[in-house]
Amino acid sequence: MKVLVFDTKPYDREYLERENKNYNFKLKFLESKLSPDTAKLANGYDVVCAFVNDDINAETIDILVQNGVKAIAMRCAGYNNVDMKHAYGKIHVVRVPKYSPYAVAEHAMALLLTLNRKIHRAYIRTRDSNFALNGLLGFDLHGKTAGIVGTGQIGRCFIDICKGFGMKIIAYDAYPNPDLGLEYVDLNTLLAQSDVISLHCPLTQDTHYMLNAESMKRLKKGVVIVNTSRGALIETSALIEALKSGQIGGAALDVYEEEADVFFEDWSNQVIQDDQLMRLLSFNNVILTSHQAFFTRDALAKIAEVTFLNLKEIAENINPIENEICYRCEKFGKDCNRKQGKPCF
Ligand code: NAI
């Protein structure tokens, strides 16, 4: 089977090539992102492999289908960048649903600790022989309330970590899981009561701009926001205003709504044109990493392992494919075809 891998970085290639020794698929690696402009390069390939910031809209999908591509293998968990409705019935879409929730949850806590205890500033100060503590004051996490939005794989890992710090947990999920023994509250209660809010739900039409100018008014003053999920859960312009007014006391971000044009690349010798991003980076109570929460050796190895298991099922025409996602699954939840052992389409 021939697989065209888009948006490849050296680390992707290393892990995918290593895993391919067990399979011997014909892989070709491209640095370009998958988009309407590049989709035709997939002519003659059976599958394209894509990542979080590829633009897999209706046009991209049509071009892939016209060029005979059977499946899109997402080497990530989120798929908000794929037009699933348009893909349904035309092209199979698989993903890696659970590679290392620990990687993301641990990074979320690393961001929170760094921001709260100002480790990033202390690191630079002591290297400059500045041993003063002014401006480095933080707060105990112990006893504070962590509001977790989305209690799936990553949210649950983050909850366990927060419990280890002695935090009180409250949670909001559109589909609460009664087996978890969590205190679920409605979103407004979570916004009003939490000292720290960490977002772990997917980006959908329902969650887009979940934190906006209106909902931010309900926040406890000085709350710290952690977002390792997807940038567009937060309306950036509203976040900037809330940081300026002190309504939000700090933001620890691994994602940003307009990250696709900037993240994963070195812009250090150029002028960044995104004014909102630069304004965010100017706050001393904002810490931003470049969508790196997934980036551990363990996660990359697991992503490669599951991606190839997905590719093998595609090559063997197995249907339903275990890790297939489709519009119908999303729409009908537990009544989806795949969960009943039938093909998605
Ligand atoms: P998951 O599917 O296990 O959990 C998502 C949870 O969100 C579920 O409990 C679901 O019921 C809940 N949810 C769905 N719609 C909701 C809504 N409207 N309001 C509140 N909750 C809702 O997903 P997982 O693996 O925990 O990943 C969560 C997100 O983390 C992914 O969607 C992805 O966007 C992001 N992610 C970020 C990474 C990074 O490197 N920064 C890496 C991997 C995932």
Tab-separated table of C-alpha atoms and ligand atoms in Angstrom:
chain	number	residue	atom	x	y	z
A	1	MET	CA	0.000	0.000	0.000
A	2	LYS	CA	1.243	3.484	-0.845
A	3	VAL	CA	0.973	6.129	1.849
A	4	LEU	CA	1.673	9.839	1.424
A	5	VAL	CA	2.570	11.441	4.745
A	6	PHE	CA	1.857	15.183	4.914
A	7	ASP	CA	3.224	17.800	7.324
A	8	THR	CA	6.210	15.651	8.236
A	9	LYS	CA	8.851	16.734	10.712
A	10	PRO	CA	12.088	14.761	11.232
A	11	TYR	CA	10.750	13.247	14.464
A	12	ASP	CA	7.563	12.026	12.711
A	13	ARG	CA	9.627	10.401	10.004
A	14	GLU	CA	11.967	8.705	12.469
A	15	TYR	CA	9.150	7.063	14.423
A	16	LEU	CA	7.009	6.178	11.387
A	17	GLU	CA	9.952	4.659	9.479
A	18	ARG	CA	10.967	2.648	12.506
A	19	GLU	CA	7.466	1.202	12.857
A	20	ASN	CA	7.189	0.586	9.102
A	21	LYS	CA	10.000	-1.988	9.365
A	22	ASN	CA	7.222	-4.301	10.624
A	23	TYR	CA	4.991	-3.571	7.626
A	24	ASN	CA	6.951	-2.415	4.580
A	25	PHE	CA	4.335	-0.039	3.225
A	26	LYS	CA	5.572	2.406	0.574
A	27	LEU	CA	5.821	5.683	2.469
A	28	LYS	CA	6.580	9.070	0.974
A	29	PHE	CA	7.115	12.014	3.309
A	30	LEU	CA	6.181	15.603	2.473
A	31	GLU	CA	6.865	18.659	4.603
A	32	SER	CA	3.842	20.490	3.149
A	33	LYS	CA	0.519	20.493	4.907
A	34	LEU	CA	-2.441	18.726	3.344
A	35	SER	CA	-4.795	21.358	1.894
A	36	PRO	CA	-6.753	21.995	-1.332
A	37	ASP	CA	-3.465	23.188	-2.869
A	38	THR	CA	-1.510	20.031	-2.082
A	39	ALA	CA	-4.187	17.307	-2.117
A	40	LYS	CA	-3.571	16.441	-5.776
A	41	LEU	CA	-0.053	15.274	-4.883
A	42	ALA	CA	-1.819	12.218	-3.458
A	43	ASN	CA	-2.610	10.955	-6.953
A	44	GLY	CA	-1.590	7.287	-7.066
A	45	TYR	CA	-1.543	6.858	-3.285
A	46	ASP	CA	-3.987	4.677	-1.358
A	47	VAL	CA	-3.868	6.605	1.876
A	48	VAL	CA	-2.796	10.036	3.100
A	49	CYS	CA	-1.487	10.478	6.625
A	50	ALA	CA	-2.191	13.887	8.185
A	51	PHE	CA	-1.861	15.880	11.391
A	52	VAL	CA	-3.598	18.501	13.539
A	53	ASN	CA	-3.155	21.603	11.388
A	54	ASP	CA	-3.742	20.118	7.952
A	55	ASP	CA	-6.707	21.698	6.210
A	56	ILE	CA	-8.967	18.770	5.349
A	57	ASN	CA	-12.034	20.652	4.210
A	58	ALA	CA	-14.628	19.582	1.643
A	59	GLU	CA	-12.436	20.690	-1.281
A	60	THR	CA	-9.421	18.744	-0.019
A	61	ILE	CA	-11.595	15.662	0.461
A	62	ASP	CA	-13.053	15.901	-3.055
A	63	ILE	CA	-9.588	16.172	-4.598
A	64	LEU	CA	-8.351	13.175	-2.590
A	65	VAL	CA	-11.371	11.108	-3.657
A	66	GLN	CA	-10.987	12.154	-7.315
A	67	ASN	CA	-7.377	10.992	-7.111
A	68	GLY	CA	-8.325	7.543	-5.822
A	69	VAL	CA	-7.323	7.942	-2.166
A	70	LYS	CA	-9.262	5.485	0.000
A	71	ALA	CA	-8.528	6.767	3.477
A	72	ILE	CA	-7.169	9.604	5.600
A	73	ALA	CA	-5.068	8.360	8.515
A	74	MET	CA	-4.903	11.076	11.153
A	75	ARG	CA	-1.828	10.580	13.327
A	76	CYS	CA	-3.504	12.410	16.213
A	77	ALA	CA	-6.568	12.186	18.448
A	78	GLY	CA	-8.428	15.401	17.514
A	79	TYR	CA	-10.120	15.667	14.097
A	80	ASN	CA	-11.749	19.096	14.192
A	81	ASN	CA	-9.740	19.968	11.055
A	82	VAL	CA	-11.545	17.296	8.992
A	83	ASP	CA	-14.953	17.989	7.435
A	84	MET	CA	-16.398	14.734	8.726
A	85	LYS	CA	-19.850	15.362	7.279
A	86	HIS	CA	-18.412	15.776	3.803
A	87	ALA	CA	-16.113	12.763	4.194
A	88	TYR	CA	-18.940	10.406	5.166
A	89	GLY	CA	-19.596	7.834	2.455
A	90	LYS	CA	-16.666	9.057	0.340
A	91	ILE	CA	-13.438	8.379	2.202
A	92	HIS	CA	-12.605	6.580	5.435
A	93	VAL	CA	-11.027	8.607	8.215
A	94	VAL	CA	-9.064	6.913	10.991
A	95	ARG	CA	-7.257	8.388	13.956
A	96	VAL	CA	-5.183	7.490	17.000
A	97	PRO	CA	-7.759	7.951	19.744
A	98	LYS	CA	-5.585	7.279	22.754
A	99	TYR	CA	-1.828	7.363	22.489
A	100	SER	CA	-0.712	8.919	25.713
A	101	PRO	CA	-3.237	10.901	27.701
A	102	TYR	CA	-0.447	11.088	30.302
A	103	ALA	CA	1.758	13.112	27.933
A	104	VAL	CA	-0.908	15.798	27.514
A	105	ALA	CA	-2.089	15.814	31.144
A	106	GLU	CA	1.486	16.000	32.444
A	107	HIS	CA	2.205	18.908	30.111
A	108	ALA	CA	-0.940	20.691	31.324
A	109	MET	CA	0.319	20.404	34.894
A	110	ALA	CA	3.828	21.453	33.833
A	111	LEU	CA	2.345	24.599	32.285
A	112	LEU	CA	0.229	25.311	35.356
A	113	LEU	CA	3.148	24.868	37.756
A	114	THR	CA	5.490	26.908	35.578
A	115	LEU	CA	3.006	29.751	35.288
A	116	ASN	CA	1.967	29.762	38.928
A	117	ARG	CA	5.466	29.450	40.434
A	118	LYS	CA	7.080	31.569	37.668
A	119	ILE	CA	9.724	28.927	36.954
A	120	HIS	CA	10.316	30.344	33.447
A	121	ARG	CA	11.194	33.719	34.930
A	122	ALA	CA	13.257	32.294	37.796
A	123	TYR	CA	15.295	30.199	35.337
A	124	ILE	CA	16.321	33.299	33.394
A	125	ARG	CA	16.902	35.391	36.525
A	126	THR	CA	19.285	33.003	38.271
A	127	ARG	CA	21.296	32.582	35.067
A	128	ASP	CA	21.704	36.346	35.138
A	129	SER	CA	22.836	36.251	38.794
A	130	ASN	CA	19.542	37.804	39.877
A	131	PHE	CA	18.460	35.933	43.001
A	132	ALA	CA	15.637	38.291	44.035
A	133	LEU	CA	12.155	36.839	44.593
A	134	ASN	CA	10.123	39.964	43.793
A	135	GLY	CA	7.439	39.169	41.240
A	136	LEU	CA	7.751	35.395	41.638
A	137	LEU	CA	4.940	34.969	44.182
A	138	GLY	CA	2.580	32.072	43.470
A	139	PHE	CA	-0.217	30.263	45.325
A	140	ASP	CA	-0.614	26.765	46.795
A	141	LEU	CA	-2.514	24.415	44.494
A	142	HIS	CA	-3.397	22.389	47.582
A	143	GLY	CA	-6.964	23.149	48.659
A	144	LYS	CA	-7.815	25.107	45.496
A	145	THR	CA	-10.645	24.100	43.160
A	146	ALA	CA	-9.750	22.722	39.736
A	147	GLY	CA	-12.607	22.879	37.205
A	148	ILE	CA	-12.137	20.254	34.504
A	149	VAL	CA	-14.047	20.640	31.245
A	150	GLY	CA	-14.165	17.244	29.510
A	151	THR	CA	-13.610	14.114	31.551
A	152	GLY	CA	-12.352	11.834	28.778
A	153	GLN	CA	-8.930	10.198	28.616
A	154	ILE	CA	-6.851	13.329	29.149
A	155	GLY	CA	-9.238	15.095	31.530
A	156	ARG	CA	-9.231	12.040	33.795
A	157	CYS	CA	-5.421	11.846	33.877
A	158	PHE	CA	-5.267	15.536	34.704
A	159	ILE	CA	-7.824	15.032	37.490
A	160	ASP	CA	-5.645	12.286	39.013
A	161	ILE	CA	-2.636	14.597	38.914
A	162	CYS	CA	-4.601	17.456	40.523
A	163	LYS	CA	-5.846	15.101	43.230
A	164	GLY	CA	-2.216	14.282	43.985
A	165	PHE	CA	-1.715	17.981	44.662
A	166	GLY	CA	-4.662	17.983	47.093
A	167	MET	CA	-6.938	20.017	44.852
A	168	LYS	CA	-10.728	19.863	45.014
A	169	ILE	CA	-12.140	18.714	41.667
A	170	ILE	CA	-15.341	19.789	39.973
A	171	ALA	CA	-16.107	18.785	36.402
A	172	TYR	CA	-18.319	19.590	33.457
A	173	ASP	CA	-18.901	17.227	30.544
A	174	ALA	CA	-21.690	17.169	27.986
A	175	TYR	CA	-21.774	13.393	28.582
A	176	PRO	CA	-20.958	12.916	32.288
A	177	ASN	CA	-19.590	9.525	33.265
A	178	PRO	CA	-21.309	8.381	36.495
A	179	ASP	CA	-18.676	5.648	37.031
A	180	LEU	CA	-15.950	8.201	37.695
A	181	GLY	CA	-17.333	9.298	41.065
A	182	LEU	CA	-16.760	12.948	40.149
A	183	GLU	CA	-18.682	15.999	41.254
A	184	TYR	CA	-20.228	17.133	37.974
A	185	VAL	CA	-21.611	20.675	37.855
A	186	ASP	CA	-23.041	22.784	35.041
A	187	LEU	CA	-20.622	24.925	33.072
A	188	ASN	CA	-21.664	28.189	34.718
A	189	THR	CA	-21.089	26.758	38.206
A	190	LEU	CA	-17.683	25.481	37.119
A	191	LEU	CA	-16.760	28.894	35.733
A	192	ALA	CA	-17.854	30.638	38.926
A	193	GLN	CA	-16.235	28.282	41.456
A	194	SER	CA	-12.905	27.239	39.956
A	195	ASP	CA	-9.507	28.693	40.869
A	196	VAL	CA	-7.991	26.815	37.930
A	197	ILE	CA	-9.887	25.746	34.799
A	198	SER	CA	-8.400	23.166	32.468
A	199	LEU	CA	-10.004	22.452	29.079
A	200	HIS	CA	-10.018	18.846	27.859
A	201	CYS	CA	-13.051	18.643	25.559
A	202	PRO	CA	-12.886	18.425	21.758
A	203	LEU	CA	-13.425	21.443	19.531
A	204	THR	CA	-16.904	21.154	18.019
A	205	GLN	CA	-19.651	23.585	17.005
A	206	ASP	CA	-20.913	23.360	20.599
A	207	THR	CA	-17.562	24.072	22.241
A	208	HIS	CA	-16.256	26.721	19.822
A	209	TYR	CA	-15.510	29.889	21.873
A	210	MET	CA	-16.790	28.193	25.020
A	211	LEU	CA	-14.777	30.836	26.861
A	212	ASN	CA	-15.929	34.107	25.307
A	213	ALA	CA	-16.505	37.682	26.480
A	214	GLU	CA	-19.882	36.719	27.959
A	215	SER	CA	-18.888	33.498	29.745
A	216	MET	CA	-15.670	35.078	31.034
A	217	LYS	CA	-17.784	37.500	33.089
A	218	ARG	CA	-18.848	34.485	35.188
A	219	LEU	CA	-15.279	33.495	36.082
A	220	LYS	CA	-13.903	33.798	39.588
A	221	LYS	CA	-11.646	36.840	39.475
A	222	GLY	CA	-8.010	35.867	38.997
A	223	VAL	CA	-8.698	32.318	37.755
A	224	VAL	CA	-5.910	30.539	35.881
A	225	ILE	CA	-6.939	29.023	32.534
A	226	VAL	CA	-5.108	25.998	31.127
A	227	ASN	CA	-5.802	24.984	27.535
A	228	THR	CA	-4.072	21.970	26.031
A	229	SER	CA	-7.080	21.013	23.924
A	230	ARG	CA	-7.804	23.253	20.941
A	231	GLY	CA	-7.241	26.995	20.577
A	232	ALA	CA	-10.706	27.936	19.372
A	233	LEU	CA	-12.285	26.811	22.647
A	234	ILE	CA	-11.213	30.305	23.743
A	235	GLU	CA	-12.026	33.590	22.029
A	236	THR	CA	-8.562	35.110	22.001
A	237	SER	CA	-9.692	38.745	21.834
A	238	ALA	CA	-11.843	38.195	24.955
A	239	LEU	CA	-8.964	36.435	26.711
A	240	ILE	CA	-6.720	39.429	26.064
A	241	GLU	CA	-9.307	41.803	27.542
A	242	ALA	CA	-9.843	39.539	30.575
A	243	LEU	CA	-6.087	39.352	31.168
A	244	LYS	CA	-5.855	43.135	30.930
A	245	SER	CA	-8.671	43.644	33.438
A	246	GLY	CA	-7.381	40.958	35.824
A	247	GLN	CA	-10.564	38.892	35.488
A	248	ILE	CA	-8.252	36.101	34.334
A	249	GLY	CA	-5.112	35.876	36.462
A	250	GLY	CA	-3.063	33.803	34.056
A	251	ALA	CA	-3.274	31.620	30.980
A	252	ALA	CA	-1.235	28.497	30.311
A	253	LEU	CA	-1.745	27.618	26.672
A	254	ASP	CA	-0.482	24.859	24.420
A	255	VAL	CA	-2.896	25.746	21.644
A	256	TYR	CA	-4.054	28.926	19.951
A	257	GLU	CA	-6.981	29.481	17.614
A	258	GLU	CA	-4.819	30.702	14.720
A	259	GLU	CA	-1.901	28.364	15.414
A	260	ALA	CA	-1.955	26.637	12.007
A	261	ASP	CA	0.060	29.383	10.296
A	262	VAL	CA	2.687	29.681	13.018
A	263	PHE	CA	3.135	26.628	15.235
A	264	PHE	CA	5.717	23.913	14.596
A	265	GLU	CA	7.943	26.320	12.616
A	266	ASP	CA	10.870	28.601	13.489
A	267	TRP	CA	9.876	32.250	12.883
A	268	SER	CA	12.683	33.708	14.966
A	269	ASN	CA	14.215	35.572	12.014
A	270	GLN	CA	10.977	36.972	10.690
A	271	VAL	CA	8.317	39.446	11.705
A	272	ILE	CA	5.205	37.693	12.979
A	273	GLN	CA	2.100	39.228	11.421
A	274	ASP	CA	-0.401	37.891	13.962
A	275	ASP	CA	-0.996	40.814	16.350
A	276	GLN	CA	-3.214	38.849	18.738
A	277	LEU	CA	-0.582	36.186	19.179
A	278	MET	CA	2.098	38.778	19.863
A	279	ARG	CA	-0.162	40.585	22.342
A	280	LEU	CA	-0.737	37.304	24.169
A	281	LEU	CA	2.997	36.668	24.323
A	282	SER	CA	3.573	40.115	25.810
A	283	PHE	CA	1.744	39.252	29.058
A	284	ASN	CA	3.982	38.118	31.890
A	285	ASN	CA	1.109	35.949	33.156
A	286	VAL	CA	0.762	33.993	29.923
A	287	ILE	CA	2.848	31.008	29.018
A	288	LEU	CA	2.493	29.526	25.576
A	289	THR	CA	3.924	26.350	24.136
A	290	SER	CA	3.602	25.358	20.517
A	291	HIS	CA	1.156	22.425	20.618
A	292	GLN	CA	3.778	20.246	22.236
A	293	ALA	CA	1.708	18.541	24.945
A	294	PHE	CA	1.683	15.275	22.985
A	295	PHE	CA	5.424	15.407	22.375
A	296	THR	CA	6.967	12.562	24.354
A	297	ARG	CA	8.926	9.570	23.072
A	298	ASP	CA	6.227	7.278	24.445
A	299	ALA	CA	3.459	9.165	22.635
A	300	LEU	CA	5.318	9.278	19.298
A	301	ALA	CA	5.995	5.539	19.506
A	302	LYS	CA	2.341	4.825	20.283
A	303	ILE	CA	1.123	7.164	17.510
A	304	ALA	CA	3.304	5.280	15.017
A	305	GLU	CA	2.172	1.900	16.359
A	306	VAL	CA	-1.557	2.682	16.151
A	307	THR	CA	-1.230	4.520	12.813
A	308	PHE	CA	0.238	1.365	11.272
A	309	LEU	CA	-2.406	-0.860	12.858
A	310	ASN	CA	-4.963	1.454	11.233
A	311	LEU	CA	-3.126	1.293	7.884
A	312	LYS	CA	-2.993	-2.511	8.102
A	313	GLU	CA	-6.771	-2.674	8.582
A	314	ILE	CA	-7.222	-0.372	5.576
A	315	ALA	CA	-4.830	-2.495	3.471
A	316	GLU	CA	-6.725	-5.651	4.444
A	317	ASN	CA	-10.085	-4.005	3.661
A	318	ILE	CA	-11.314	-4.634	7.191
A	319	ASN	CA	-14.558	-2.761	7.734
A	320	PRO	CA	-15.434	-1.529	10.301
A	321	ILE	CA	-11.936	-0.275	11.033
A	322	GLU	CA	-11.487	-0.112	14.779
A	323	ASN	CA	-10.313	3.491	14.908
A	324	GLU	CA	-12.510	4.865	12.145
A	325	ILE	CA	-14.361	8.083	12.841
A	326	CYS	CA	-17.346	9.171	10.834
A	327	TYR	CA	-20.082	11.744	10.789
A	328	ARG	CA	-22.642	9.068	11.526
A	329	CYS	CA	-20.743	7.919	14.649
A	330	GLU	CA	-20.615	11.485	15.851
A	331	LYS	CA	-24.268	12.071	15.105
A	332	PHE	CA	-25.767	8.858	16.409
A	333	GLY	CA	-23.353	8.128	19.254
A	334	LYS	CA	-23.808	4.641	20.588
A	335	ASP	CA	-26.174	3.718	17.736
A	336	CYS	CA	-23.462	4.189	15.133
A	337	ASN	CA	-22.914	1.367	12.666
A	338	ARG	CA	-19.331	0.715	13.695
A	339	LYS	CA	-20.182	0.132	17.328
A	340	GLN	CA	-22.660	-2.522	16.168
A	341	GLY	CA	-19.903	-4.209	14.164
A	342	LYS	CA	-21.204	-2.956	10.805
A	343	PRO	CA	-19.192	-0.896	8.299
A	344	CYS	CA	-19.411	2.886	8.717
A	345	PHE	CA	-20.323	2.926	5.036
B	1	NAI	P1	-11.813	12.094	24.829
B	1	NAI	O1	-12.695	11.867	23.665
B	1	NAI	O2	-11.313	10.911	25.600
B	1	NAI	O3	-12.545	13.077	25.876
B	1	NAI	C1	-13.238	14.223	25.496
B	1	NAI	C2	-14.302	14.494	26.548
B	1	NAI	O4	-14.960	15.719	26.191
B	1	NAI	C3	-15.371	13.397	26.606
B	1	NAI	O5	-15.606	13.001	27.946
B	1	NAI	C4	-16.590	14.075	25.999
B	1	NAI	O6	-17.818	13.586	26.561
B	1	NAI	C5	-16.341	15.514	26.371
B	1	NAI	N1	-17.128	16.438	25.574
B	1	NAI	C6	-17.577	16.300	24.308
B	1	NAI	N2	-18.311	17.361	23.931
B	1	NAI	C7	-18.332	18.195	25.001
B	1	NAI	C8	-18.935	19.454	25.242
B	1	NAI	N3	-19.693	20.041	24.304
B	1	NAI	N4	-18.762	20.018	26.441
B	1	NAI	C9	-18.023	19.402	27.404
B	1	NAI	N5	-17.421	18.211	27.236
B	1	NAI	C10	-17.580	17.610	26.044
B	1	NAI	O7	-10.615	12.967	24.288
B	1	NAI	P2	-9.146	13.117	24.908
B	1	NAI	O8	-8.260	12.050	24.377
B	1	NAI	O9	-9.258	13.303	26.370
B	1	NAI	O10	-8.674	14.475	24.221
B	1	NAI	C11	-9.301	15.708	24.516
B	1	NAI	C12	-8.824	16.758	23.529
B	1	NAI	O11	-7.445	17.018	23.771
B	1	NAI	C13	-8.854	16.327	22.048
B	1	NAI	O12	-10.144	16.557	21.491
B	1	NAI	C14	-7.820	17.203	21.432
B	1	NAI	O13	-8.449	18.386	20.959
B	1	NAI	C15	-6.886	17.557	22.581
B	1	NAI	N6	-5.539	17.010	22.405
B	1	NAI	C16	-4.475	17.880	22.463
B	1	NAI	C17	-3.183	17.421	22.326
B	1	NAI	C18	-2.002	18.334	22.424
B	1	NAI	O14	-0.884	17.934	22.072
B	1	NAI	N7	-2.154	19.559	22.885
B	1	NAI	C19	-2.911	15.988	22.077
B	1	NAI	C20	-4.091	15.155	22.114
B	1	NAI	C21	-5.358	15.662	22.252
